[in-house]
Amino acid sequence: MSTVLSAEGFPEEQVRHRARSGAAAVFPAVEHYGSSLLGAVPAGHDPYDLLERARIVPPVFMPERLKKLIDLAREPLYTDVGLDTRVGGFASRLPLYVSAFGSTQVASHDLGEAAGRQAGRLGIPMVIGENVVPVNGYRAAADSAASPLLGRIAAYTAAADDEHGGVVVQQSTEDADAEVWNLVYSDPVSEPLLATGRLAFELKVGQGAKPGLGGLTVLGREAGGRVAEQYAMDAVFGADSDSVLRISSPGTFTEEILRQQIRLMRNNFPRVKVWVKLHPGRDVALAAATAWAAGADSVTVDGAEGGTAWAPTAFLGQVGLPLGECLTRIGRTDHCLLASGRIWEGGRAAKALALGARAVGLGRAALLAVDEDAEAGLVRLAESIALELRLLISSVGKYHANALEADDVLLPADAATASRTG
């Protein structure tokens, strides 16, 4: 087992177990079958995590199951559940996507490309996070080596077919200064994606780990010096330390600024899909509605549980709306809403889908899975989630991921009351 990555506060071993075992990890260890009595598992420790406190509630009467029975001319099974969907304008084999890793050091080369290859094989979209180009450069120093951004795009494209998935390139303030979208749009490496309608640009308004803040990364002083023209630095670790805090601007948004940014994206890059990523702000419903009205193909809500990079500990436990609260505030919509934040298994994913998400993002879970097995860890993790989704969706008498509804989830009494009165 690799020891490169750790993820304190995240179910790391469970993810690694799934990366090793795939769909078999959905069940208890087979050697205990018939000799152990298995009961309820402990609930999550976060009292504000609505998705952990909610329950999936199958009905007794299932008219959709009857329709499926008539269609199949036999009793339907969980294997009849369809998971293919449209994610931000892309055809996806599963209601999953790989979330942005940004300029996180561990994802800069090998793990980022491994995630790209496996996401391509799975036929699900992959988001490449912000600050990759300002920190690592657009072209590699050696002609024989690929930069992190181009390496991920190339790895994904080589593994994918021409019909499923897609690559999403995120941009923030510093990326705009580096003209990242312009570079990617005109680069030959992007042409196969553009030709098949599988490239999107995502405007980053914020992220769940640091709502209201920009990216924060620890750099050595020498590395910090190389990017000092693009970023501010803060010597929070002491004047004698070799480490400095690299600060990114979060950008400034109003309703009108967001509308204009989206219109500008559509005008300047007519061949790409337009995505918008929101942090879990208290006005998230208004922000999402504003983005869709301006023509965004997809809006991603990153719950306060999300994040793969450096963040102040106060933010991790005390700032931003939990993902479940974001979903209940936005409500179900015909627009494409994507959700990320501590997604690693099918139960949490199914609840998010029932509350309105079209697909859910794998961030830390994806990194841990490819760290466990760079060739197939993410594939196995996705297989285990897919099996759980089919089992859970079938249990409520539905036979497609998009068929889940809010009635399929029982919210805690306090949350349900707030939803009715809010």
CSV table of C-alpha atoms in Angstrom, one decimal:
chain,number,residue,atom,x,y,z
A,1,MET,CA,0.0,0.0,0.0
A,2,SER,CA,1.3,3.5,-0.9
A,3,THR,CA,2.0,5.8,2.0
A,4,VAL,CA,2.4,9.0,-0.1
A,5,LEU,CA,-1.1,10.3,0.8
A,6,SER,CA,-3.0,10.6,4.0
A,7,ALA,CA,-6.4,12.2,4.6
A,8,GLU,CA,-7.0,12.9,8.3
A,9,GLY,CA,-10.7,13.2,9.1
A,10,PHE,CA,-11.7,11.4,5.9
A,11,PRO,CA,-12.6,7.6,5.7
A,12,GLU,CA,-9.2,6.9,4.1
A,13,GLU,CA,-9.0,3.2,4.8
A,14,GLN,CA,-12.5,2.6,3.5
A,15,VAL,CA,-11.6,4.4,0.3
A,16,ARG,CA,-8.4,2.4,0.0
A,17,HIS,CA,-10.3,-0.8,0.7
A,18,ARG,CA,-12.7,0.0,-2.1
A,19,ALA,CA,-9.8,0.9,-4.4
A,20,ARG,CA,-8.3,-2.5,-3.7
A,21,SER,CA,-11.5,-4.5,-3.7
A,22,GLY,CA,-13.9,-2.8,-6.1
A,23,ALA,CA,-17.5,-3.8,-6.0
A,24,ALA,CA,-16.9,-6.5,-3.4
A,25,ALA,CA,-16.2,-3.8,-0.8
A,26,VAL,CA,-19.9,-3.0,-0.8
A,27,PHE,CA,-20.5,-6.1,1.3
A,28,PRO,CA,-19.0,-7.3,4.6
A,29,ALA,CA,-16.0,-9.6,4.3
A,30,VAL,CA,-17.1,-12.8,2.8
A,31,GLU,CA,-15.2,-14.9,5.3
A,32,HIS,CA,-17.6,-13.6,8.0
A,33,TYR,CA,-20.7,-14.6,6.0
A,34,GLY,CA,-22.9,-16.8,8.1
A,35,SER,CA,-21.0,-16.4,11.3
A,36,SER,CA,-21.5,-12.7,12.2
A,37,LEU,CA,-24.6,-10.7,13.1
A,38,LEU,CA,-24.3,-7.3,11.4
A,39,GLY,CA,-26.3,-4.3,12.7
A,40,ALA,CA,-26.4,-0.6,12.2
A,41,VAL,CA,-23.2,1.3,11.6
A,42,PRO,CA,-22.3,4.4,13.5
A,43,ALA,CA,-23.6,7.7,12.0
A,44,GLY,CA,-21.3,10.4,10.9
A,45,HIS,CA,-19.7,12.6,13.6
A,46,ASP,CA,-20.6,16.0,12.0
A,47,PRO,CA,-24.0,17.1,13.5
A,48,TYR,CA,-24.6,19.5,10.7
A,49,ASP,CA,-24.0,17.0,7.9
A,50,LEU,CA,-27.6,16.7,6.6
A,51,LEU,CA,-26.7,14.0,4.1
A,52,GLU,CA,-25.3,11.7,6.8
A,53,ARG,CA,-28.4,12.2,9.0
A,54,ALA,CA,-30.9,11.6,6.2
A,55,ARG,CA,-32.2,8.2,5.3
A,56,ILE,CA,-33.3,6.6,2.0
A,57,VAL,CA,-36.9,5.5,2.4
A,58,PRO,CA,-38.3,2.9,0.1
A,59,PRO,CA,-42.1,3.0,-0.3
A,60,VAL,CA,-44.4,0.0,-0.2
A,61,PHE,CA,-46.3,0.7,-3.4
A,62,MET,CA,-44.0,1.2,-6.4
A,63,PRO,CA,-45.8,2.1,-9.7
A,64,GLU,CA,-42.5,2.7,-11.5
A,65,ARG,CA,-41.5,-0.8,-10.7
A,66,LEU,CA,-44.8,-2.0,-12.3
A,67,LYS,CA,-44.0,0.0,-15.4
A,68,LYS,CA,-40.6,-1.5,-15.6
A,69,LEU,CA,-42.1,-5.0,-15.1
A,70,ILE,CA,-44.4,-4.4,-18.0
A,71,ASP,CA,-41.6,-3.1,-20.2
A,72,LEU,CA,-39.3,-6.0,-19.4
A,73,ALA,CA,-42.0,-8.7,-19.3
A,74,ARG,CA,-40.4,-9.9,-16.0
A,75,GLU,CA,-39.8,-8.7,-12.5
A,76,PRO,CA,-37.1,-6.0,-12.6
A,77,LEU,CA,-33.8,-6.3,-10.7
A,78,TYR,CA,-31.3,-3.8,-9.5
A,79,THR,CA,-29.1,-4.7,-12.5
A,80,ASP,CA,-31.8,-3.0,-14.6
A,81,VAL,CA,-31.1,0.4,-13.1
A,82,GLY,CA,-29.5,2.8,-15.6
A,83,LEU,CA,-26.8,5.2,-14.4
A,84,ASP,CA,-25.9,7.0,-17.7
A,85,THR,CA,-26.7,10.7,-17.6
A,86,ARG,CA,-25.9,14.1,-19.0
A,87,VAL,CA,-23.4,16.0,-16.9
A,88,GLY,CA,-22.8,19.6,-17.8
A,89,GLY,CA,-23.6,19.0,-21.5
A,90,PHE,CA,-21.5,15.8,-21.6
A,91,ALA,CA,-22.7,12.2,-22.0
A,92,SER,CA,-21.5,10.3,-18.9
A,93,ARG,CA,-21.6,6.6,-18.2
A,94,LEU,CA,-22.2,7.3,-14.5
A,95,PRO,CA,-23.6,10.2,-12.4
A,96,LEU,CA,-20.0,10.9,-11.2
A,97,TYR,CA,-17.2,13.2,-12.1
A,98,VAL,CA,-13.7,13.8,-10.8
A,99,SER,CA,-13.6,17.1,-8.9
A,100,ALA,CA,-10.8,19.7,-9.3
A,101,PHE,CA,-7.5,19.1,-7.5
A,102,GLY,CA,-6.1,22.5,-8.3
A,103,SER,CA,-2.4,23.1,-7.8
A,104,THR,CA,-2.3,20.5,-5.0
A,105,GLN,CA,1.3,19.3,-5.0
A,106,VAL,CA,0.4,15.6,-4.7
A,107,ALA,CA,-1.8,15.9,-7.9
A,108,SER,CA,0.7,17.9,-10.0
A,109,HIS,CA,2.0,15.0,-12.1
A,110,ASP,CA,1.7,11.3,-11.6
A,111,LEU,CA,-1.6,11.1,-9.5
A,112,GLY,CA,-3.3,13.8,-11.6
A,113,GLU,CA,-2.5,11.9,-14.8
A,114,ALA,CA,-3.5,8.6,-13.3
A,115,ALA,CA,-6.8,10.1,-12.3
A,116,GLY,CA,-7.2,11.4,-15.8
A,117,ARG,CA,-6.5,8.0,-17.4
A,118,GLN,CA,-9.0,6.2,-15.2
A,119,ALA,CA,-11.7,8.9,-15.5
A,120,GLY,CA,-11.3,8.6,-19.3
A,121,ARG,CA,-11.7,4.8,-19.1
A,122,LEU,CA,-14.8,5.3,-16.9
A,123,GLY,CA,-16.4,7.7,-19.4
A,124,ILE,CA,-17.0,10.4,-16.7
A,125,PRO,CA,-16.0,14.1,-16.8
A,126,MET,CA,-12.9,15.3,-15.1
A,127,VAL,CA,-12.3,18.8,-13.8
A,128,ILE,CA,-8.7,20.3,-13.8
A,129,GLY,CA,-8.5,22.8,-11.0
A,130,GLU,CA,-7.3,26.4,-10.9
A,131,ASN,CA,-3.7,27.7,-10.5
A,132,VAL,CA,-2.1,24.7,-12.2
A,133,VAL,CA,-0.6,26.9,-15.0
A,134,PRO,CA,0.5,29.9,-12.9
A,135,VAL,CA,2.3,27.6,-10.4
A,136,ASN,CA,3.6,24.9,-12.8
A,137,GLY,CA,3.7,26.6,-16.1
A,138,TYR,CA,1.8,25.8,-19.3
A,139,ARG,CA,4.6,24.0,-21.1
A,140,ALA,CA,7.1,21.8,-19.4
A,141,ALA,CA,10.8,22.9,-19.3
A,142,ALA,CA,11.8,19.7,-21.3
A,143,ASP,CA,10.1,19.0,-24.6
A,144,SER,CA,9.8,15.3,-23.6
A,145,ALA,CA,7.8,16.1,-20.5
A,146,ALA,CA,4.2,17.3,-20.3
A,147,SER,CA,3.1,20.1,-18.0
A,148,PRO,CA,0.6,19.0,-15.3
A,149,LEU,CA,-2.3,20.6,-17.2
A,150,LEU,CA,-1.5,19.3,-20.6
A,151,GLY,CA,-0.4,15.9,-19.2
A,152,ARG,CA,-3.8,15.4,-17.6
A,153,ILE,CA,-5.7,16.4,-20.7
A,154,ALA,CA,-3.6,14.1,-22.9
A,155,ALA,CA,-3.9,11.2,-20.4
A,156,TYR,CA,-7.7,11.6,-20.3
A,157,THR,CA,-8.1,11.9,-24.1
A,158,ALA,CA,-5.9,8.8,-24.8
A,159,ALA,CA,-8.0,6.6,-22.5
A,160,ALA,CA,-11.5,7.9,-23.3
A,161,ASP,CA,-13.8,7.2,-26.3
A,162,ASP,CA,-15.2,9.9,-28.5
A,163,GLU,CA,-18.7,9.9,-27.0
A,164,HIS,CA,-18.5,9.9,-23.2
A,165,GLY,CA,-17.1,12.2,-20.5
A,166,GLY,CA,-15.2,15.4,-21.1
A,167,VAL,CA,-12.5,17.6,-19.6
A,168,VAL,CA,-13.3,20.8,-17.7
A,169,VAL,CA,-10.6,23.4,-17.2
A,170,GLN,CA,-11.1,25.7,-14.2
A,171,GLN,CA,-10.0,29.3,-14.1
A,172,SER,CA,-9.6,31.8,-11.3
A,173,THR,CA,-8.2,35.3,-11.1
A,174,GLU,CA,-4.5,34.3,-11.5
A,175,ASP,CA,-5.4,31.9,-14.3
A,176,ALA,CA,-7.2,34.7,-16.1
A,177,ASP,CA,-4.0,36.8,-15.9
A,178,ALA,CA,-2.1,33.8,-17.4
A,179,GLU,CA,-4.8,33.5,-20.1
A,180,VAL,CA,-5.3,29.8,-19.4
A,181,TRP,CA,-8.5,29.4,-21.3
A,182,ASN,CA,-7.1,31.1,-24.3
A,183,LEU,CA,-4.1,28.8,-24.3
A,184,VAL,CA,-6.1,25.6,-23.9
A,185,TYR,CA,-8.7,26.7,-26.5
A,186,SER,CA,-6.1,27.1,-29.2
A,187,ASP,CA,-3.8,24.2,-28.2
A,188,PRO,CA,-3.7,21.2,-30.5
A,189,VAL,CA,-4.0,18.9,-27.5
A,190,SER,CA,-7.6,20.2,-27.0
A,191,GLU,CA,-8.7,19.7,-30.6
A,192,PRO,CA,-10.0,16.1,-30.2
A,193,LEU,CA,-12.1,17.3,-27.3
A,194,LEU,CA,-13.4,20.4,-29.1
A,195,ALA,CA,-14.2,18.4,-32.2
A,196,THR,CA,-16.4,16.0,-30.1
A,197,GLY,CA,-18.0,18.7,-27.9
A,198,ARG,CA,-16.2,17.4,-24.8
A,199,LEU,CA,-14.4,20.4,-23.5
A,200,ALA,CA,-15.8,22.8,-20.9
A,201,PHE,CA,-14.4,25.9,-19.0
A,202,GLU,CA,-15.4,26.4,-15.4
A,203,LEU,CA,-15.5,29.8,-13.8
A,204,LYS,CA,-14.5,29.3,-10.2
A,205,VAL,CA,-16.5,31.5,-7.9
A,206,GLY,CA,-15.4,29.6,-4.7
A,207,GLN,CA,-14.8,26.2,-3.1
A,208,GLY,CA,-16.1,24.4,-0.1
A,209,ALA,CA,-12.9,24.1,1.9
A,210,LYS,CA,-12.4,27.8,1.9
A,211,PRO,CA,-15.7,29.7,1.3
A,212,GLY,CA,-14.9,33.3,0.5
A,213,LEU,CA,-11.2,32.7,0.2
A,214,GLY,CA,-8.9,31.9,-2.7
A,215,GLY,CA,-6.5,29.1,-3.0
A,216,LEU,CA,-3.8,28.7,-0.3
A,217,THR,CA,-0.7,26.7,-0.9
A,218,VAL,CA,2.5,26.2,1.1
A,219,LEU,CA,5.7,26.7,-0.9
A,220,GLY,CA,9.4,26.8,-0.3
A,221,ARG,CA,10.9,30.3,-0.4
A,222,GLU,CA,12.7,29.6,-3.7
A,223,ALA,CA,9.5,28.3,-5.3
A,224,GLY,CA,7.6,31.2,-3.8
A,225,GLY,CA,10.0,33.6,-5.4
A,226,ARG,CA,9.4,32.2,-8.8
A,227,VAL,CA,5.7,32.9,-8.7
A,228,ALA,CA,5.9,36.1,-6.6
A,229,GLU,CA,4.8,38.2,-9.6
A,230,GLN,CA,1.5,36.3,-9.8
A,231,TYR,CA,0.8,35.7,-6.1
A,232,ALA,CA,1.0,37.4,-2.8
A,233,MET,CA,3.1,35.6,-0.1
A,234,ASP,CA,2.6,35.5,3.7
A,235,ALA,CA,5.4,34.3,6.0
A,236,VAL,CA,2.9,32.9,8.5
A,237,PHE,CA,5.4,30.1,9.4
A,238,GLY,CA,8.0,32.5,10.7
A,239,ALA,CA,10.7,34.6,9.2
A,240,ASP,CA,13.3,31.8,9.6
A,241,SER,CA,11.2,29.2,8.0
A,242,ASP,CA,11.8,28.1,4.5
A,243,SER,CA,8.0,27.7,4.0
A,244,VAL,CA,5.7,30.5,2.9
A,245,LEU,CA,2.0,30.7,2.3
A,246,ARG,CA,1.0,31.4,-1.3
A,247,ILE,CA,-2.2,33.4,-1.4
A,248,SER,CA,-4.6,33.4,-4.4
A,249,SER,CA,-7.3,36.0,-4.9
A,250,PRO,CA,-10.9,34.7,-4.5
A,251,GLY,CA,-12.2,37.2,-7.1
A,252,THR,CA,-15.1,39.6,-6.6
A,253,PHE,CA,-18.6,38.8,-7.7
A,254,THR,CA,-22.0,40.4,-7.8
A,255,GLU,CA,-25.0,39.2,-9.7
A,256,GLU,CA,-24.1,41.5,-12.6
A,257,ILE,CA,-20.5,40.5,-12.6
A,258,LEU,CA,-21.4,36.8,-12.7
A,259,ARG,CA,-23.8,37.3,-15.5
A,260,GLN,CA,-21.3,39.3,-17.6
A,261,GLN,CA,-18.5,36.7,-17.0
A,262,ILE,CA,-20.7,33.9,-18.2
A,263,ARG,CA,-21.8,35.9,-21.3
A,264,LEU,CA,-18.2,36.7,-22.0
A,265,MET,CA,-17.2,33.0,-21.8
A,266,ARG,CA,-20.0,32.0,-24.2
A,267,ASN,CA,-19.0,34.8,-26.7
A,268,ASN,CA,-15.2,34.2,-26.5
A,269,PHE,CA,-15.3,30.4,-26.4
A,270,PRO,CA,-18.3,29.2,-28.4
A,271,ARG,CA,-17.1,25.6,-28.8
A,272,VAL,CA,-16.9,24.8,-25.1
A,273,LYS,CA,-19.5,24.1,-22.4
A,274,VAL,CA,-19.8,26.7,-19.6
A,275,TRP,CA,-19.6,25.5,-16.0
A,276,VAL,CA,-19.7,27.6,-12.8
A,277,LYS,CA,-18.4,26.4,-9.4
A,278,LEU,CA,-19.9,28.0,-6.3
A,279,HIS,CA,-18.8,27.9,-2.7
A,280,PRO,CA,-21.4,27.0,-0.1
A,281,GLY,CA,-22.6,30.5,0.5
A,282,ARG,CA,-25.8,31.4,2.3
A,283,ASP,CA,-27.2,32.9,-1.1
A,284,VAL,CA,-26.2,29.8,-3.1
A,285,ALA,CA,-29.7,29.4,-4.5
A,286,LEU,CA,-29.7,32.9,-5.9
A,287,ALA,CA,-26.1,32.5,-7.3
A,288,ALA,CA,-27.1,29.2,-9.0
A,289,ALA,CA,-30.2,30.7,-10.5
A,290,THR,CA,-28.2,33.7,-11.7
A,291,ALA,CA,-25.7,31.4,-13.4
A,292,TRP,CA,-28.3,29.3,-15.2
A,293,ALA,CA,-30.2,32.4,-16.3
A,294,ALA,CA,-27.0,33.7,-17.9
A,295,GLY,CA,-26.6,30.5,-19.9
A,296,ALA,CA,-24.4,28.3,-17.8
A,297,ASP,CA,-24.6,24.6,-18.9
A,298,SER,CA,-23.8,23.5,-15.3
A,299,VAL,CA,-23.5,24.8,-11.8
A,300,THR,CA,-21.3,22.9,-9.3
A,301,VAL,CA,-21.9,23.4,-5.6
A,302,ASP,CA,-19.0,22.5,-3.4
A,303,GLY,CA,-20.3,21.8,0.1
A,304,ALA,CA,-18.4,22.8,3.2
A,305,GLU,CA,-17.2,19.2,3.5
A,306,GLY,CA,-15.2,19.4,0.3
A,307,GLY,CA,-11.6,20.2,-0.4
A,308,THR,CA,-8.3,18.5,-1.4
A,309,ALA,CA,-5.8,21.2,-0.6
A,310,TRP,CA,-4.5,23.5,2.2
A,311,ALA,CA,-7.2,25.2,4.3
A,312,PRO,CA,-7.4,26.9,7.7
A,313,THR,CA,-8.7,24.5,10.3
A,314,ALA,CA,-11.3,27.1,11.4
A,315,PHE,CA,-12.8,27.0,7.9
A,316,LEU,CA,-12.9,23.2,7.7
A,317,GLY,CA,-15.3,22.8,10.6
A,318,GLN,CA,-17.0,26.2,11.0
A,319,VAL,CA,-17.4,28.0,7.7
A,320,GLY,CA,-19.9,27.5,4.9
A,321,LEU,CA,-23.1,25.5,4.4
A,322,PRO,CA,-23.0,21.7,4.4
A,323,LEU,CA,-23.7,20.1,1.1
A,324,GLY,CA,-27.1,18.8,2.1
A,325,GLU,CA,-28.2,22.3,3.2
A,326,CYS,CA,-27.0,23.7,-0.2
A,327,LEU,CA,-29.1,21.1,-2.0
A,328,THR,CA,-32.3,21.8,0.0
A,329,ARG,CA,-31.9,25.6,-0.5
A,330,ILE,CA,-31.6,25.2,-4.2
A,331,GLY,CA,-34.2,22.5,-4.6
A,332,ARG,CA,-34.8,20.2,-7.5
A,333,THR,CA,-34.5,21.9,-10.9
A,334,ASP,CA,-34.4,21.0,-14.6
A,335,HIS,CA,-31.0,22.6,-14.8
A,336,CYS,CA,-27.8,20.7,-14.3
A,337,LEU,CA,-26.7,20.9,-10.7
A,338,LEU,CA,-23.5,19.1,-9.6
A,339,ALA,CA,-22.5,18.4,-6.0
A,340,SER,CA,-19.3,17.7,-4.2
A,341,GLY,CA,-18.3,17.3,-0.6
A,342,ARG,CA,-17.2,14.1,1.1
A,343,ILE,CA,-18.6,11.8,-1.6
A,344,TRP,CA,-17.1,8.4,-1.4
A,345,GLU,CA,-19.9,5.8,-1.3
A,346,GLY,CA,-23.2,5.2,-2.9
A,347,GLY,CA,-25.5,6.1,0.0
A,348,ARG,CA,-24.3,9.7,0.3
A,349,ALA,CA,-24.3,9.9,-3.5
A,350,ALA,CA,-27.9,8.7,-3.8
A,351,LYS,CA,-29.2,11.2,-1.2
A,352,ALA,CA,-27.5,14.0,-3.1
A,353,LEU,CA,-29.0,12.8,-6.4
A,354,ALA,CA,-32.5,12.6,-4.8
A,355,LEU,CA,-32.2,16.2,-3.5
A,356,GLY,CA,-31.5,17.6,-6.9
A,357,ALA,CA,-27.9,16.9,-8.0
A,358,ARG,CA,-27.4,15.5,-11.6
A,359,ALA,CA,-24.1,13.9,-10.6
A,360,VAL,CA,-21.6,14.0,-7.7
A,361,GLY,CA,-17.9,14.7,-7.6
A,362,LEU,CA,-15.1,12.6,-6.3
A,363,GLY,CA,-12.2,14.7,-4.9
A,364,ARG,CA,-10.2,13.3,-2.0
A,365,ALA,CA,-11.7,9.9,-2.7
A,366,ALA,CA,-10.4,9.9,-6.3
A,367,LEU,CA,-6.9,10.9,-5.1
A,368,LEU,CA,-6.8,8.3,-2.5
A,369,ALA,CA,-8.0,5.6,-4.9
A,370,VAL,CA,-5.4,6.4,-7.5
A,371,ASP,CA,-2.8,6.5,-4.8
A,372,GLU,CA,-3.8,3.1,-3.8
A,373,ASP,CA,-3.7,1.8,-7.3
A,374,ALA,CA,-2.6,4.1,-10.1
A,375,GLU,CA,-3.9,1.7,-12.8
A,376,ALA,CA,-7.4,0.8,-11.5
A,377,GLY,CA,-8.0,2.2,-8.0
A,378,LEU,CA,-10.4,4.9,-9.2
A,379,VAL,CA,-12.1,2.5,-11.6
A,380,ARG,CA,-12.8,0.0,-8.7
A,381,LEU,CA,-14.0,2.8,-6.4
A,382,ALA,CA,-16.4,4.0,-9.1
A,383,GLU,CA,-17.6,0.4,-9.6
A,384,SER,CA,-18.4,0.0,-5.9
A,385,ILE,CA,-20.3,3.3,-5.9
A,386,ALA,CA,-22.2,2.3,-9.1
A,387,LEU,CA,-23.3,-1.0,-7.5
A,388,GLU,CA,-24.5,0.7,-4.4
A,389,LEU,CA,-26.4,3.2,-6.5
A,390,ARG,CA,-28.1,0.5,-8.4
A,391,LEU,CA,-29.1,-1.3,-5.2
A,392,LEU,CA,-30.4,1.8,-3.6
A,393,ILE,CA,-32.2,3.2,-6.6
A,394,SER,CA,-33.9,-0.1,-7.2
A,395,SER,CA,-35.0,-0.3,-3.5
A,396,VAL,CA,-37.2,2.8,-3.9
A,397,GLY,CA,-38.8,1.4,-7.1
A,398,LYS,CA,-36.9,3.5,-9.6
A,399,TYR,CA,-34.7,2.4,-12.5
A,400,HIS,CA,-32.6,5.4,-13.5
A,401,ALA,CA,-30.4,7.7,-11.5
A,402,ASN,CA,-32.3,10.7,-12.8
A,403,ALA,CA,-35.6,9.3,-11.4
A,404,LEU,CA,-34.7,9.8,-7.8
A,405,GLU,CA,-36.9,12.4,-6.0
A,406,ALA,CA,-36.9,14.3,-2.7
A,407,ASP,CA,-39.6,11.9,-1.4
A,408,ASP,CA,-37.0,9.1,-1.6
A,409,VAL,CA,-35.1,10.7,1.3
A,410,LEU,CA,-36.2,11.3,4.8
A,411,LEU,CA,-34.6,14.4,6.2
A,412,PRO,CA,-34.1,14.9,9.9
A,413,ALA,CA,-37.1,16.6,11.6
A,414,ASP,CA,-35.3,19.9,12.2
A,415,ALA,CA,-34.0,20.1,8.6
A,416,ALA,CA,-37.4,19.1,7.1
A,417,THR,CA,-39.1,21.9,9.1
A,418,ALA,CA,-36.6,24.4,8.0
A,419,SER,CA,-37.0,23.4,4.4
A,420,ARG,CA,-40.8,23.9,4.6
A,421,THR,CA,-40.6,27.3,6.3
A,422,GLY,CA,-37.5,28.5,4.4
